[in-house]
mmCIF file of N, CA and C in Angstrom:
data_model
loop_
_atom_site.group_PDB
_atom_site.id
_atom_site.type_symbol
_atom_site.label_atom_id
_atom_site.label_comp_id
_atom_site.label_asym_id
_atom_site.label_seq_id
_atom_site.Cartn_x
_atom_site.Cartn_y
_atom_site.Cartn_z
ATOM 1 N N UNK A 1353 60.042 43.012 -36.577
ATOM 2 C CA UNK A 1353 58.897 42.141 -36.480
ATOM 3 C C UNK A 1353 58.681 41.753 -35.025
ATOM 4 N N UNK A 1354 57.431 41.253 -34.553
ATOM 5 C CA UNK A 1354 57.058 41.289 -33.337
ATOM 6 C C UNK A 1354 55.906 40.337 -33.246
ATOM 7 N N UNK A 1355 55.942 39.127 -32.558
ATOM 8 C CA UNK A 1355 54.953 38.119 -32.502
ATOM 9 C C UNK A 1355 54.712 37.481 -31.613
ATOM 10 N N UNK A 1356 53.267 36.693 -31.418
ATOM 11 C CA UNK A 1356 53.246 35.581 -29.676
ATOM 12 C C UNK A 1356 53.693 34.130 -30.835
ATOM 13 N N UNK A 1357 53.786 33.553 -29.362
ATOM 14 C CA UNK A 1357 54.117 32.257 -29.781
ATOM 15 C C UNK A 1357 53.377 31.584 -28.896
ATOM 16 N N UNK A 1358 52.164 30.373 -28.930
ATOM 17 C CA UNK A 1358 51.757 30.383 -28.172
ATOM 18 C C UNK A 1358 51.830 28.985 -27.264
ATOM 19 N N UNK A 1359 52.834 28.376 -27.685
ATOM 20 C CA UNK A 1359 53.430 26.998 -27.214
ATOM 21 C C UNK A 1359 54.878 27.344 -28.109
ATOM 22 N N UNK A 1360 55.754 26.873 -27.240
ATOM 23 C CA UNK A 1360 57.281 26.598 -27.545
ATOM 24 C C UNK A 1360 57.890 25.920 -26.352
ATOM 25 N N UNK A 1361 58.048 24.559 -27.063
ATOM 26 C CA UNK A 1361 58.880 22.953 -26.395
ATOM 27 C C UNK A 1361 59.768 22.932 -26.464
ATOM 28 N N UNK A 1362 60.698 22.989 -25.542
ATOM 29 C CA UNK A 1362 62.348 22.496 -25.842
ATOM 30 C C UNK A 1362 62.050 20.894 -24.567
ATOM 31 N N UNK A 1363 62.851 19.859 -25.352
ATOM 32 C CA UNK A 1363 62.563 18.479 -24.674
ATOM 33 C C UNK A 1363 61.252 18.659 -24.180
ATOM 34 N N UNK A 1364 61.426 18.795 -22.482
ATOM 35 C CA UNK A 1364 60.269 18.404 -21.639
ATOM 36 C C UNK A 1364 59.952 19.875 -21.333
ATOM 37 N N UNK A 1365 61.142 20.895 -21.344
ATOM 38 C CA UNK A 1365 59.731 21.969 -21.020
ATOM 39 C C UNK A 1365 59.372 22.711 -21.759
ATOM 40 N N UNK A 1366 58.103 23.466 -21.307
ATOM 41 C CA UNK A 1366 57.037 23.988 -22.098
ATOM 42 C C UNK A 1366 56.570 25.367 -21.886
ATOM 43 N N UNK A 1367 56.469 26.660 -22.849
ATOM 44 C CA UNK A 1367 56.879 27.529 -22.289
ATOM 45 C C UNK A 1367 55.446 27.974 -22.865
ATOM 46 N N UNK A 1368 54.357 28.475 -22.312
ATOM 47 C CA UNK A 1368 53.092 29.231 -22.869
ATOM 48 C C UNK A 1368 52.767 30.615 -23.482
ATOM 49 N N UNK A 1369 52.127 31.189 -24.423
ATOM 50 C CA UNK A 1369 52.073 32.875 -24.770
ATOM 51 C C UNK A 1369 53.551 33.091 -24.393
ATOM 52 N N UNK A 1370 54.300 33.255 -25.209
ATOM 53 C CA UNK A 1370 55.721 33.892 -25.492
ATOM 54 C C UNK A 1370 55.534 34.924 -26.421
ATOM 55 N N UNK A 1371 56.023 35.931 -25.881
ATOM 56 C CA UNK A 1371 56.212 36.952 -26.804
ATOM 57 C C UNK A 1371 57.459 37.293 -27.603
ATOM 58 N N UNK A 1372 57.382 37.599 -28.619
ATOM 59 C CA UNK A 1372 59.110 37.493 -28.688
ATOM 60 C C UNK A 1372 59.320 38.708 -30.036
ATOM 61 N N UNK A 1373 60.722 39.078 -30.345
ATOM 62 C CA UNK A 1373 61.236 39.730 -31.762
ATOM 63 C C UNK A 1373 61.632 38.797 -32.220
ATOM 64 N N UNK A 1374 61.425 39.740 -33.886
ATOM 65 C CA UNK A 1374 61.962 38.811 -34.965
ATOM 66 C C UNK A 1374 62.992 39.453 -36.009
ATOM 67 N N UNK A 1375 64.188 38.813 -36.171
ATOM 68 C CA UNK A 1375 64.785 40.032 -37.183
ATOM 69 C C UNK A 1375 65.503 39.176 -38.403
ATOM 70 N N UNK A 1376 65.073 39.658 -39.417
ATOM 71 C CA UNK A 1376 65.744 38.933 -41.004
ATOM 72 C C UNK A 1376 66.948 38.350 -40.926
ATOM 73 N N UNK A 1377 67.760 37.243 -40.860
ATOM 74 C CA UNK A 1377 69.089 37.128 -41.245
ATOM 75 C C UNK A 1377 69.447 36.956 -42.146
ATOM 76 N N UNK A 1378 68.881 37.409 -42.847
ATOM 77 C CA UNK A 1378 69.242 37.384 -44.803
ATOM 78 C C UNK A 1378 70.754 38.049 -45.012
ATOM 79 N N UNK A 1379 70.766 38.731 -44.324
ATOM 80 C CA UNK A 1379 72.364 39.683 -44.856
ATOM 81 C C UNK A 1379 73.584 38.952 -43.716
ATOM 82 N N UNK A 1380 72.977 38.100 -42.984
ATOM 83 C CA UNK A 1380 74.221 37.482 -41.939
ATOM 84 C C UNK A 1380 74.270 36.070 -42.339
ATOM 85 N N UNK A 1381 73.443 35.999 -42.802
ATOM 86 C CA UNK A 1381 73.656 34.239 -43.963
ATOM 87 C C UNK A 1381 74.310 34.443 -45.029
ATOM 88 N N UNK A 1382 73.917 35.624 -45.898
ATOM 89 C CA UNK A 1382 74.622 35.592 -46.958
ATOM 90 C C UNK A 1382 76.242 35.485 -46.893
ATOM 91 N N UNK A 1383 76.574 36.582 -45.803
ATOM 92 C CA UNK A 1383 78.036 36.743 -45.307
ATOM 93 C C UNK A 1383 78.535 35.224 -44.938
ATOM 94 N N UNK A 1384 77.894 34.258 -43.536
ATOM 95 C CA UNK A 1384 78.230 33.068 -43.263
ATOM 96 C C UNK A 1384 78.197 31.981 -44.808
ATOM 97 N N UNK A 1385 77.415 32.175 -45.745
ATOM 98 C CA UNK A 1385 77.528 31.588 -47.081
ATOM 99 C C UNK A 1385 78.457 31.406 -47.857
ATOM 100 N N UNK A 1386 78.777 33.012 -47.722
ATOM 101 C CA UNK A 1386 80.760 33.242 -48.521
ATOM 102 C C UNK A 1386 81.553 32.598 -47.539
ATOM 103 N N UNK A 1387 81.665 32.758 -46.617
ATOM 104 C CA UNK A 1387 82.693 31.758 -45.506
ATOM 105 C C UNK A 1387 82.253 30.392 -45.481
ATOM 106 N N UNK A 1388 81.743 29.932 -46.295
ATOM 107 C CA UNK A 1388 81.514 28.517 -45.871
ATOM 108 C C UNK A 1388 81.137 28.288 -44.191
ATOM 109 N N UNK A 1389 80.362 28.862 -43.682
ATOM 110 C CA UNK A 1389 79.846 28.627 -42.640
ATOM 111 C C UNK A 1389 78.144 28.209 -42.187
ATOM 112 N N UNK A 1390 77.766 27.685 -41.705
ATOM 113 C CA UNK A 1390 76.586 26.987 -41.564
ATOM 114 C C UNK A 1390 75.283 28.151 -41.293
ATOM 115 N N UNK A 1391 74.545 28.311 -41.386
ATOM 116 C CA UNK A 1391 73.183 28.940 -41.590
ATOM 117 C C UNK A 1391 72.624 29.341 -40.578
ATOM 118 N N UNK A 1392 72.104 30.470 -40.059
ATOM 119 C CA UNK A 1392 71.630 30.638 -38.947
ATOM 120 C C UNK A 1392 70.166 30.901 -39.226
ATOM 121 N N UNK A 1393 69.712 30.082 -38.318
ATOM 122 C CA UNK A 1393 67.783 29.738 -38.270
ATOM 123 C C UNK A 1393 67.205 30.594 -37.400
ATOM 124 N N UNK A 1394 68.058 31.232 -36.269
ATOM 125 C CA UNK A 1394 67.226 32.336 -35.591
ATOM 126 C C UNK A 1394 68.754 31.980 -34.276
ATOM 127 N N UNK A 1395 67.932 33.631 -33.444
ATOM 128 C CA UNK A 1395 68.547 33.315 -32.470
ATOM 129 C C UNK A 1395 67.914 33.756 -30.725
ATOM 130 N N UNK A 1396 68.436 32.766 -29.995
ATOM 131 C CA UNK A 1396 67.584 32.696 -28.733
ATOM 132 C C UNK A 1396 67.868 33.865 -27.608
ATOM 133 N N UNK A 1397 66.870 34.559 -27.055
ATOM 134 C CA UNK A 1397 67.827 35.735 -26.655
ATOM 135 C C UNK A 1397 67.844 35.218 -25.232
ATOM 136 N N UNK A 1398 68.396 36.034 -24.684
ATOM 137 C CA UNK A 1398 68.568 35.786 -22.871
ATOM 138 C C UNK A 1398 67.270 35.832 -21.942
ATOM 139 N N UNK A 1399 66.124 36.492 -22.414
ATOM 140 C CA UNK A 1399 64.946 36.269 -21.916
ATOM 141 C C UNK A 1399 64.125 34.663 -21.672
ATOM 142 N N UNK A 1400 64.362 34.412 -22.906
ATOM 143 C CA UNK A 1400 63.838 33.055 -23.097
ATOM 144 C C UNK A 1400 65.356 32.120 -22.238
ATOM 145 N N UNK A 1401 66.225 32.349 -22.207
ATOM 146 C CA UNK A 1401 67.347 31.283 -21.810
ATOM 147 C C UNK A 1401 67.235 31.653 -20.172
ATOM 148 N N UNK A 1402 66.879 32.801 -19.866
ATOM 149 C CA UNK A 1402 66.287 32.631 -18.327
ATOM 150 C C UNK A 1402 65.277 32.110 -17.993
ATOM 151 N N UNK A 1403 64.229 32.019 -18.868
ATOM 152 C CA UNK A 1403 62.973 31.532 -18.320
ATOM 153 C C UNK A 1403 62.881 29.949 -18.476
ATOM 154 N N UNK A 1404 63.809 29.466 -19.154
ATOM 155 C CA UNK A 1404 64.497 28.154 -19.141
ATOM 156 C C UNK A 1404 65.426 27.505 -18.582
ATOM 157 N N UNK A 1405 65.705 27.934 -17.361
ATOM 158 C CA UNK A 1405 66.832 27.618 -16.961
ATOM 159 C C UNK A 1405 67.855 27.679 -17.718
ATOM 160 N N UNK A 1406 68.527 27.917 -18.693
ATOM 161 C CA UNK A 1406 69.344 27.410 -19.275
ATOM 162 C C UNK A 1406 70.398 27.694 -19.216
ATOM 163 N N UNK A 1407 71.608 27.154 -19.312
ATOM 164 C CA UNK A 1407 73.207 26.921 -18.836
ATOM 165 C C UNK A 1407 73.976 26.446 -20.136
ATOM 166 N N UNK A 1408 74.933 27.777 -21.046
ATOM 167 C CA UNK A 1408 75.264 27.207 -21.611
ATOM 168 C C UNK A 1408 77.058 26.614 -21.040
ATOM 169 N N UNK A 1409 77.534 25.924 -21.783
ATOM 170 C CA UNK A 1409 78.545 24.897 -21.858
ATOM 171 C C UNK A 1409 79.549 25.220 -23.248
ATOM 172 N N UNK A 1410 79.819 26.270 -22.562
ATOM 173 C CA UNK A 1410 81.020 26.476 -23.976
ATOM 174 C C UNK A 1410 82.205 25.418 -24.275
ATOM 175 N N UNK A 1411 82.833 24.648 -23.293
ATOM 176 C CA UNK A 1411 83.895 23.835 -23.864
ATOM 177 C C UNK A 1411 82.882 22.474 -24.637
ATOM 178 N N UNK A 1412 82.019 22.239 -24.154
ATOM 179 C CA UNK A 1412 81.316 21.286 -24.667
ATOM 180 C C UNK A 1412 80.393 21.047 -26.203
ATOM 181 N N UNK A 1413 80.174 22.718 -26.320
ATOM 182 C CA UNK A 1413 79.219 23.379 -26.681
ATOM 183 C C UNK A 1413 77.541 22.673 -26.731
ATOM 184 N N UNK A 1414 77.465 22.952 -25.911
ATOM 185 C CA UNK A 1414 76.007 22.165 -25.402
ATOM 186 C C UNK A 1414 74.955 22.913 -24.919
ATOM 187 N N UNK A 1415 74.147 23.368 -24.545
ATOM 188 C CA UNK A 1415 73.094 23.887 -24.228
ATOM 189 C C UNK A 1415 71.995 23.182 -23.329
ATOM 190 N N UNK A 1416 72.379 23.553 -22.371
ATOM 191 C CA UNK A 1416 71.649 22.860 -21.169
ATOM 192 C C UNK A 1416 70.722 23.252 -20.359
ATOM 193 N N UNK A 1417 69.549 22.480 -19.892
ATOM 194 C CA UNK A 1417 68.731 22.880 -19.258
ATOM 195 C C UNK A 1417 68.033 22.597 -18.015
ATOM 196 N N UNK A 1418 67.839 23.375 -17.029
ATOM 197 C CA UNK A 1418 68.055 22.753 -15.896
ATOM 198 C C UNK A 1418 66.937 22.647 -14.996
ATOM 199 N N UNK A 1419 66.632 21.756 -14.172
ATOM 200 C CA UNK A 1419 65.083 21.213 -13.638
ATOM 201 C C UNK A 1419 65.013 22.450 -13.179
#
């Protein structure tokens, strides 16, 4: 799957016409389901986490973003 997005907000910034993929996690939920593990809603790829500054924080696990 393949779609724009044409506003996407994280806090304060604001990212315009995003283009992005899309792929089912129906068969990687089901698996995280049997493990008692929490649900995955999508995932952010490195395109978008560059164009966001973003810095992740593994001991913290935090996701950060930077002026």
């Amino acid at each position: 799957y393949y779609g724009n997005i044409d506003e996407l907000v994280f806090g304060k910034k604001t990212i315009k016409k995003f283009s992005c993929a899309a792929i089912d996690l129906k068969h990687v939920n089901g698996t995280y389901k049997k493990l008692n593990k929490q649900k995955i809603h999508g995932i952010l790829g490195s395109e978008l986490l560059v164009q966001l500054n973003a810095v992740i924080d593994y001991k913290t696990s935090q996701l950060k973003l930077q002026a």
